[in-house]
Amino acid sequence: MPTQATANGSPTIHLRAVDGYIITPDGASIYIWGYRDETGRAAQLPGPTIIVNQGDTVTIKLTNELRENVSLMFPGQNGVFRLTNRGAVPVGPIYENGRLVSLTDYVPPRGTVIYQFVASQPGTYIYHSGTEINKQVPMGLYGVIIVRPAGFDPLDPATWSAYGPETDTEFDREYLLVVAEIDPVLHEAVRLGKPYRPSTYRPRYWTINGRCAPDTMLPDRATYLPHQPYGSMIMAEPGERVLIRYIGAGCDAHPLHPHGNHTRVVALDGRLLRNGTQDLSHKHFTVLVGPGQTYDQIFQWDGLGYDPVTNPIPTPIPNLRNQAIGDVGWTMWSGSPYLGQKGDIPIGVTSLNVTGEYYFMLHSHSEPQITNWGEFPGGMMTMIGIFPVGTLGPEVGRLQRNSRANSTRERR
Amino acid sequence: MLVSIELWARPGIVSLPGGFPAVIWGLATSPTAAPQVPGPVLEATVGDMVEITLHNMLNEPVSLTFPGQEIAPEPVLDASGRLVSLTRFAAPGRSVVYSFPAYRPGTFRYESGTSPERQVQMGLYGALIVRPAGWDDPASPNYYTAYGADTGSGYDVEAVILLSEFDRAAHEVIATGDVYNPLNYAPQYWLVNGRPFPDCVAPPDTSTQPLTSRVPVLVGQRVLLRLINSGFLAHTLAFQEGPARVVAEDGRPRRSPLLDATYDKNAITLGAGQSADLVFTPPEGEHYLYDRDLLHLVNTDDYPGGMMALVDVRTAFPVTPPEAPSSLTATAALPGQVELTWINNAADEDGFVLERRTGAGPFLRVTTLMVGATAYTDTHVEANTTYTYRVLAFNLAGTSAYSNEAVVTTLP
Amino acid sequence: MTFVQVRYGATDSFITMPDGSVHYIFGFVDLTGVPENEIFARRGKATLLAPLLEVRVGDRVELTLTNLGMPQRPDLDDSHTIHWHGFPNQISLWDGVPETSIAVPVGRDFIYYYEPKDPGTYMYHCHFEPVEHIQMGMVGPLIARPADYNPANPLFKTAYGAGTGTEFDREYFLLISELDPVAHEQVHRVQEFDWSEYRPAYWLINGRAYPDTLHTAPDGDLSQQPYHSLIQANAGEKVLLRFINLGFEEHAITILGLPLRIIGRDAQLLRGLHGEDLSHWRDVLYFGAGQTVDVIIEPQQPALYPLFNRGYHKNTNAGATPGGMMTHITVYPAGTLPPQPGPGF
């Protein structure tokens, strides 16, 4: 599933390009092409998250189980080679009969190709197919590479940063949000082997980590989403520094807006926004996530200091029977204005709130994108949960090497 | 000094992939020269006074705006105070003169300011480059810089990469003088420097689409890319071998004595009308720039095509053009297609340009083929029609003579 | 520090486009100071935009939302909310997201409370079924002034506080959005609309399309569209333009002849971590839904400077040109115009 690194300094990852299906909350089953690793049986969306260390020589084997040529590109990694019997050769565009057939060295069906590069710079990167990319990437052949800065020790929180010491990118928890769109007509045409007209492209689903809301809020590896293993619920405690990595894997731009607070954008496309001592980071309440681009940000929620005893809210708490709570039968609210407190939720409404945590929506502000085929709620939407101090385990919001988890969702 | 430029706005014909003609309105450098899409690259040096005379050979008023030049506009209003033109225009058969001082260096646009939703789409747009004083003086600190000394904009090779879209249906409506509804805007072609891929990597020529998007570079050279979006939509250009450093946006350097705000990007989004200057030193090899909205990598619905450019990095350039291909044959073996074969006599060609004409019409480019091509199947043919084909080879030193002409009449 | 109390009603009404077409909207109507026994007379009188909410850092702001219901849609029992888009460190109670706190049913009130801490340009909107309620018109501009704001003293008439280089002589807000007439018609007729088919035909500044953007005088047809966007200034003045994108598209806005000095984004002064001044100039402002951008222009010559969408195909009213997301910036010789009495218009 997410991450592998066999030997320190020279990890080898074996990916397979395969097909499979994902499901959407409105009951659709959509045929995809995607990458899987040794632990998966079918394509997953997005592909396995690859985590390596700065300076690693990264070897990626790609076995093609599709019925057409496929490949891998690593935008932002320089000096990518293909390993052959005659040694390592630089990858590049491939022409056949005078026609560009692939932007990079590809592998035909049933074959295996081996790519290698040195992960020289820390950061957040995308990987995707470089063959028939107008079809293969929208079909799902994309994933994420994280390069840890030198000195990063997954066991020592004091070393956790996105770009190394003195870069003001230290974090307590981290999350990946890969955004993309789906036009089901393309997927169905590919499934049936029929032609597809790119000019008719019209997305009906908008995904975070391959899922549409409300599935985005389900845990990692939810059993009924076997091919969409990564959740995107962000969980943190007040004051914690949360690293959120946005990755635009689709073809459109998506204005992602977290409620609760701004984010400070510290890096673009895997490059720290800093020249020497001069800092170019800045805060946004909406980040326009463009295709093929990555955005690393620090989010921190400190609250306004309201406390039922020392600093009560200055407005009357209304009689909740006079208000609309959980119009659709459920709410994520605790019923209380105070963090860590629970109030009376009207009878007949289910509260999904666990321990008095606050929830803040994070969503595309191009609002048709928070629907599933036009029906609100859905699409490119998730939640940020702010939990009372001391209620989240250290395993929450961790992307670990050699672990099966993007982040685990167990609460202490 | 005074830079005096005369431009003639006139209708012309461009060749779209497949050999289809389309009407454009372009800018010519003489009353008899071919109108160009985009218009000629206008160049000036800081301190120059630029004087541009526009001669209108169209049937409707035409004007030019120079965005980014800080000159007070002279919009034309109707009796009710509504805009008729963003600036002074020339009536049909008349001329208009614009002048402005080139007071700061940069990468800028020029384009029609009259019914721009029609006239800019028809082809009345181009690049304006203003260079710093001393840019061509080896003794000057500004030598071969885009923005002067200490702006991080030094380069060895520069290229204009001008993006636009082409809606063939809109061209047909506008050219015939019918009422055009901008709500119907739906481009089928995505251009760099006036041509889509693969024609954009063919050499410069004297046609209505004279500019190439192949950027020849020697290993170790710094490349300055002047990206301009003259289209109506945003475009994201992704670098196959990035990142590149953004040294200026909209003709403003990002580095000053106080602050170095240049930054690296692996893919950059340009909104309609925006420009950016990027500098990088690419390694040996062919590196594409491509629209990361992957659905724009088509010509109509045929992949590959669309918005791509090629940075071609070598250890040496050829010094002589390739030998001409010979023995071109054209066979109508099946309805709806023509099989073409030829003998390649060159050892150092980069590709081939295949042209055809219908009956006694002008030759139009069918496609551009890469190195080693000796055959092509033309599937964009009418039944019972006589076509004449010819092919030439090209490399960075120039083009060969044409092959023999092959005549074929298609099957019913 | 001031205790600000405002009250907005959620209801419906109709707006007019320059081609004479009439479109059903949802929206807010200002109920501040309206006696309780008169608020029902404001039903069906929503405005696009909703009223400018203008506060100052340090203020205590009580915003009461009253759901007046939709006279045109008596069947519709939707609740409504106010979401102060971008309010830092919000608590969920006042965030206006029905799924994470409270929404206000028909006939009821709810008080939102804010103590703004960061100056800048924000927006507010309803967050109940936001794709529908935002498109239908429940959107308004929101300005938070710095604590030291003093319009009588040029050093303290700033967007982000004295000493931040954001002094201005005049200011305008430009809330840009789009209108898909099919969506509005379907909602009016109690029909489903597939939001993945969203396709606007009108592009708006402050709820109006060009040339209605220029109409400064009260206009009967524009009774529910109170904000024009004709920008007027004297040569040499600094004019603060507060751009708010509450449409669903990205837009490329440009002013022929005037560069845009971008001083703030998303209600944050453009500064690096150590105070690096990241303000910069652009000719075209490209920004997405849910973003705000603060721009200062400094026209030196009297002239008419057109402001328009560089996506030229959007400068239309359902196909007719010129139209859409355009307005004029009229610059007079120095000393012509008296000082601007208040924000905006």
XYZ file of N, CA, C and O in Angstrom, chain C residues 70-181:
448
model
N -38.851 32.397 1.665
C -38.817 32.787 0.252
C -40.247 32.955 -0.256
O -40.918 31.949 -0.534
N -40.738 34.185 -0.399
C -42.111 34.367 -0.900
C -42.350 33.687 -2.243
O -43.459 33.202 -2.503
N -41.334 33.640 -3.095
C -41.511 33.009 -4.408
C -41.467 31.493 -4.331
O -41.809 30.831 -5.297
N -40.950 30.985 -3.237
C -40.791 29.539 -3.098
C -41.341 29.127 -1.729
O -40.604 28.680 -0.850
N -42.681 29.272 -1.527
C -43.237 28.940 -0.201
C -43.011 27.485 0.176
O -43.048 27.137 1.357
N -42.762 26.648 -0.826
C -42.497 25.235 -0.530
C -41.147 25.020 0.107
O -40.885 23.966 0.684
N -40.269 26.003 -0.047
C -38.863 25.780 0.292
C -38.634 26.096 1.763
O -38.840 27.221 2.202
N -38.229 25.086 2.519
C -37.977 25.342 3.946
C -36.483 25.295 4.250
O -36.085 24.905 5.336
N -35.646 25.687 3.288
C -34.204 25.684 3.524
C -33.836 26.580 4.705
O -34.361 27.683 4.841
N -32.898 26.079 5.478
C -32.252 26.937 6.465
C -31.179 27.762 5.768
O -30.854 27.535 4.602
N -30.641 28.724 6.511
C -29.545 29.550 5.991
C -28.526 29.784 7.080
O -28.801 29.580 8.261
N -27.355 30.218 6.636
C -26.293 30.550 7.586
C -25.506 31.740 7.059
O -25.679 32.168 5.919
N -24.637 32.250 7.915
C -23.612 33.211 7.506
C -22.259 32.565 7.747
O -21.950 32.144 8.865
N -21.464 32.488 6.689
C -20.077 32.028 6.826
C -19.166 33.206 6.541
O -19.164 33.733 5.423
N -18.443 33.644 7.572
C -17.412 34.683 7.372
C -16.213 33.958 6.813
O -15.456 33.316 7.537
N -16.058 34.066 5.513
C -15.066 33.295 4.766
C -13.681 33.846 5.065
O -13.388 34.992 4.723
N -12.868 33.013 5.724
C -11.495 33.409 6.023
C -11.265 33.902 7.430
O -10.153 34.293 7.754
N -12.308 33.882 8.282
C -12.122 34.377 9.654
C -11.154 33.451 10.388
O -11.415 32.260 10.532
N -10.033 34.001 10.868
C -9.001 33.126 11.442
C -9.410 32.554 12.794
O -10.061 33.236 13.597
N -9.033 31.326 13.035
C -9.217 30.680 14.334
C -10.673 30.617 14.776
O -10.978 30.660 15.962
N -11.548 30.531 13.829
C -12.983 30.501 14.135
C -13.318 29.281 15.006
O -12.597 28.278 14.990
N -14.392 29.397 15.754
C -14.962 28.217 16.395
C -16.158 27.772 15.557
O -16.769 28.578 14.842
N -16.484 26.500 15.633
C -17.467 25.976 14.681
C -18.842 26.591 14.869
O -19.600 26.722 13.909
N -19.178 27.014 16.097
C -20.524 27.560 16.345
C -20.846 28.720 15.409
O -21.976 28.849 14.931
N -19.837 29.564 15.150
C -20.079 30.772 14.345
C -19.503 30.650 12.936
O -19.309 31.640 12.253
N -19.191 29.434 12.534
C -18.573 29.262 11.222
C -19.615 29.139 10.108
O -19.288 29.236 8.934
N -20.859 28.895 10.490
C -21.920 28.915 9.493
C -21.979 27.695 8.600
O -22.549 27.774 7.505
N -21.413 26.588 9.028
C -21.494 25.363 8.229
C -22.538 24.445 8.877
O -22.344 23.999 10.002
N -23.637 24.198 8.191
C -24.719 23.422 8.831
C -24.258 22.053 9.312
O -24.714 21.591 10.362
N -23.354 21.426 8.578
C -22.928 20.074 8.935
C -22.076 20.055 10.198
O -21.855 18.998 10.785
N -21.525 21.216 10.578
C -20.622 21.233 11.720
C -21.125 22.141 12.849
O -20.411 22.331 13.826
N -22.318 22.732 12.685
C -22.890 23.502 13.799
C -24.367 23.756 13.514
O -25.116 22.800 13.351
N -24.738 25.022 13.433
C -26.151 25.404 13.415
C -26.508 26.056 12.089
O -25.697 26.778 11.516
N -27.712 25.788 11.627
C -28.281 26.579 10.540
C -29.603 27.157 11.053
O -30.174 26.669 12.035
N -30.064 28.203 10.380
C -31.206 28.972 10.893
C -32.450 28.628 10.077
O -32.518 28.931 8.887
N -33.452 27.987 10.706
C -34.662 27.611 9.972
C -35.544 28.828 9.682
O -35.359 29.910 10.255
N -36.499 28.635 8.824
C -37.434 29.711 8.467
C -38.109 30.230 9.738
O -38.563 29.469 10.581
N -38.109 31.549 9.852
C -38.791 32.189 10.969
C -37.951 32.327 12.211
O -38.429 32.860 13.227
N -36.704 31.870 12.176
C -35.885 31.901 13.386
C -34.704 32.834 13.205
O -34.374 33.256 12.097
N -34.038 33.139 14.353
C -32.852 33.997 14.378
C -31.671 33.224 14.942
O -31.847 32.275 15.712
N -30.511 33.690 14.606
C -29.300 33.203 15.266
C -28.294 34.336 15.265
O -28.208 35.110 14.308
N -27.525 34.429 16.374
C -26.525 35.498 16.486
C -25.136 34.924 16.264
O -24.711 34.004 16.971
N -24.474 35.467 15.259
C -23.057 35.177 15.042
C -22.247 36.268 15.732
O -22.642 37.438 15.739
N -21.109 35.885 16.281
C -20.303 36.842 17.023
C -18.866 36.769 16.552
O -18.318 35.675 16.374
N -18.264 37.951 16.343
C -16.882 37.993 15.858
C -16.114 39.102 16.572
O -16.655 40.183 16.813
N -14.867 38.824 16.876
C -13.931 39.888 17.268
C -12.801 39.858 16.254
O -11.833 39.126 16.411
N -12.944 40.612 15.174
C -11.942 40.527 14.099
C -10.559 40.909 14.605
O -10.399 41.882 15.334
N -9.580 40.117 14.218
C -8.203 40.336 14.657
C -7.271 40.692 13.507
O -6.224 41.282 13.733
N -7.627 40.277 12.296
C -6.752 40.545 11.153
C -7.482 41.424 10.154
O -8.565 41.061 9.677
N -6.899 42.578 9.798
C -7.548 43.424 8.797
C -7.454 42.795 7.409
O -6.627 41.912 7.171
N -8.308 43.291 6.536
C -8.220 42.826 5.149
C -9.583 42.704 4.507
O -10.602 43.130 5.047
N -9.567 42.098 3.317
C -10.774 41.930 2.518
C -11.242 40.492 2.627
O -10.480 39.555 2.323
N -12.467 40.323 3.063
C -13.068 39.007 3.227
C -14.350 38.964 2.389
O -14.654 39.859 1.605
N -15.113 37.925 2.621
C -16.436 37.823 2.010
C -17.310 37.059 2.990
O -16.799 36.388 3.896
N -18.607 37.212 2.854
C -19.481 36.335 3.623
C -20.515 35.751 2.678
O -20.845 36.329 1.640
N -20.975 34.574 3.042
C -21.989 33.937 2.210
C -22.700 32.869 3.013
O -22.231 32.459 4.076
N -23.841 32.449 2.514
C -24.557 31.340 3.117
C -23.817 30.051 2.788
O -23.309 29.876 1.679
N -23.749 29.157 3.765
C -23.051 27.887 3.536
C -24.009 26.695 3.563
O -23.588 25.552 3.664
N -25.318 26.987 3.512
C -26.298 25.904 3.432
C -26.443 25.520 1.962
O -26.751 26.372 1.127
N -26.207 24.236 1.628
C -26.157 23.819 0.223
C -25.462 24.899 -0.605
O -26.074 25.532 -1.478
N -24.194 25.130 -0.310
C -23.557 26.358 -0.805
C -23.513 26.462 -2.327
O -23.531 27.573 -2.852
N -23.445 25.348 -3.035
C -23.403 25.473 -4.496
C -24.662 26.183 -4.985
O -24.601 27.050 -5.861
N -25.803 25.865 -4.375
C -27.043 26.522 -4.788
C -27.162 27.915 -4.185
O -27.453 28.886 -4.885
N -26.926 28.023 -2.881
C -27.218 29.304 -2.229
C -26.224 30.397 -2.617
O -26.577 31.570 -2.648
N -24.975 30.028 -2.928
C -24.008 31.039 -3.396
C -24.373 31.479 -4.815
O -24.447 32.665 -5.116
N -24.595 30.517 -5.687
C -24.962 30.886 -7.059
C -26.249 31.690 -7.083
O -26.400 32.620 -7.872
N -27.169 31.354 -6.175
C -28.443 32.070 -6.179
C -28.308 33.482 -5.627
O -29.238 34.272 -5.769
N -27.176 33.810 -4.980
C -26.944 35.218 -4.661
C -26.698 35.558 -3.204
O -26.647 36.740 -2.868
N -26.513 34.573 -2.342
C -26.359 34.883 -0.911
C -24.899 35.179 -0.601
O -24.216 34.440 0.096
N -24.429 36.300 -1.150
C -23.011 36.661 -1.077
C -22.873 38.142 -0.759
O -23.661 38.969 -1.230
N -21.868 38.469 0.041
C -21.635 39.875 0.355
C -20.172 40.166 0.629
O -19.403 39.271 0.974
N -19.774 41.455 0.447
C -18.396 41.861 0.722
C -18.201 42.167 2.210
O -19.138 42.580 2.894
N -16.972 41.997 2.666
C -16.685 42.192 4.083
C -15.300 42.828 4.201
O -14.314 42.296 3.684
N -15.246 43.968 4.834
C -13.983 44.680 5.026
C -13.694 44.750 6.512
O -14.542 45.199 7.293
N -12.506 44.308 6.901
C -12.040 44.506 8.278
C -10.919 45.539 8.236
O -9.894 45.328 7.582
N -11.152 46.639 8.927
C -10.149 47.712 8.910
C -9.143 47.509 10.028
O -9.460 46.916 11.052
N -7.939 48.006 9.797
C -6.944 47.873 10.873
C -7.373 48.660 12.107
O -8.145 49.627 12.017
N -6.845 48.276 13.261
C -7.255 48.915 14.519
C -6.957 50.406 14.508
O -7.687 51.201 15.105
N -5.897 50.800 13.821
C -5.515 52.220 13.851
C -6.119 53.011 12.697
O -5.695 54.125 12.425
N -7.094 52.436 12.034
C -7.678 53.097 10.853
C -8.268 54.452 11.219
O -9.062 54.569 12.168
N -7.877 55.466 10.466
C -8.427 56.808 10.674
C -8.476 57.516 9.331
O -7.459 57.996 8.842
N -9.663 57.579 8.736
C -9.743 58.158 7.379
C -9.384 59.636 7.339
O -9.132 60.172 6.262
N -9.357 60.298 8.498
C -9.033 61.720 8.504
C -7.534 61.969 8.433
O -7.099 63.087 8.175
N -6.733 60.938 8.690
C -5.284 61.096 8.687
C -4.687 60.185 7.619
O -4.785 58.973 7.717
N -4.076 60.786 6.594
C -3.604 59.961 5.465
C -2.666 58.834 5.889
O -2.634 57.794 5.247
N -1.905 59.013 6.961
C -0.992 57.957 7.392
C -1.741 56.767 7.978
O -1.208 55.661 8.055
N -2.964 57.003 8.399
C -3.750 55.956 9.053
C -4.942 55.521 8.211
O -5.773 54.770 8.672
N -5.016 56.047 7.008
C -6.047 55.585 6.074
C -5.408 54.494 5.226
O -4.904 54.746 4.125
N -5.360 53.291 5.772
C -4.620 52.197 5.148
C -5.474 50.938 5.124
O -6.453 50.818 5.855
N -5.032 49.991 4.298
C -5.719 48.703 4.252
C -5.257 47.788 5.374
O -6.036 46.986 5.894
N -3.970 47.889 5.745
C -3.411 46.921 6.699
C -2.713 47.569 7.890
O -2.012 46.899 8.625
N -2.899 48.875 8.096
C -2.326 49.520 9.265
C -1.215 50.476 8.890
O -0.566 50.338 7.846
N -0.986 51.464 9.764
C 0.046 52.465 9.511
C 1.389 51.775 9.368
O 1.702 50.829 10.091
N 2.179 52.241 8.416
C 3.516 51.703 8.238
C 3.581 50.458 7.380
O 4.650 49.877 7.240
N 2.461 50.026 6.814
C 2.480 48.818 5.979
C 2.542 49.150 4.494
O 2.513 48.238 3.658
N 2.620 50.434 4.169
C 2.696 50.798 2.753
C 1.391 50.579 2.014
O 1.395 50.362 0.805
N 0.277 50.633 2.726
C -1.015 50.353 2.096
C -1.954 51.543 2.192
O -3.174 51.393 2.242
N -1.367 52.763 2.234
C -2.193 53.959 2.275
C -3.001 54.076 0.980
O -2.538 53.688 -0.090
N -4.204 54.646 1.121
C -5.016 54.875 -0.070
C -5.822 56.144 0.105
O -6.068 56.596 1.229
N -6.214 56.728 -1.032
C -7.072 57.907 -1.021
C -8.535 57.525 -1.224
O -9.426 58.156 -0.684
N -8.750 56.476 -2.065
C -10.115 56.020 -2.326
C -10.102 54.501 -2.337
O -9.066 53.883 -2.558
N -11.271 53.938 -2.112
C -11.320 52.474 -2.142
C -12.633 52.015 -2.743
O -13.670 52.674 -2.622
N -12.541 50.880 -3.400
C -13.708 50.245 -4.006
C -13.589 48.744 -3.793
O -12.493 48.197 -3.803
N -14.730 48.114 -3.591
C -14.712 46.653 -3.605
C -15.322 46.184 -4.912
O -16.224 46.824 -5.461
N -14.795 45.103 -5.430
C -15.303 44.525 -6.678
C -15.503 43.034 -6.440
O -14.549 42.256 -6.481
N -16.742 42.669 -6.134
C -17.070 41.264 -5.919
C -17.501 40.695 -7.265
O -18.495 41.132 -7.856
N -16.728 39.749 -7.756
C -17.021 39.225 -9.079
C -17.645 37.833 -8.960
O -17.342 37.064 -8.059
N -18.556 37.575 -9.866
C -19.270 36.295 -9.838
C -19.858 36.057 -11.217
O -19.697 36.867 -12.126
N -20.516 34.901 -11.348
C -21.146 34.562 -12.610
C -22.604 34.215 -12.359
O -23.004 33.963 -11.227
N -23.380 34.200 -13.435
C -24.794 33.856 -13.320
C -25.150 32.881 -14.437
O -24.964 33.185 -15.620
N -25.620 31.708 -14.027
C -26.128 30.732 -14.985
C -27.655 30.845 -14.971
O -28.300 30.428 -14.009
N -28.235 31.434 -16.019
C -29.683 31.703 -15.979
C -30.509 30.426 -15.916
O -31.633 30.456 -15.395
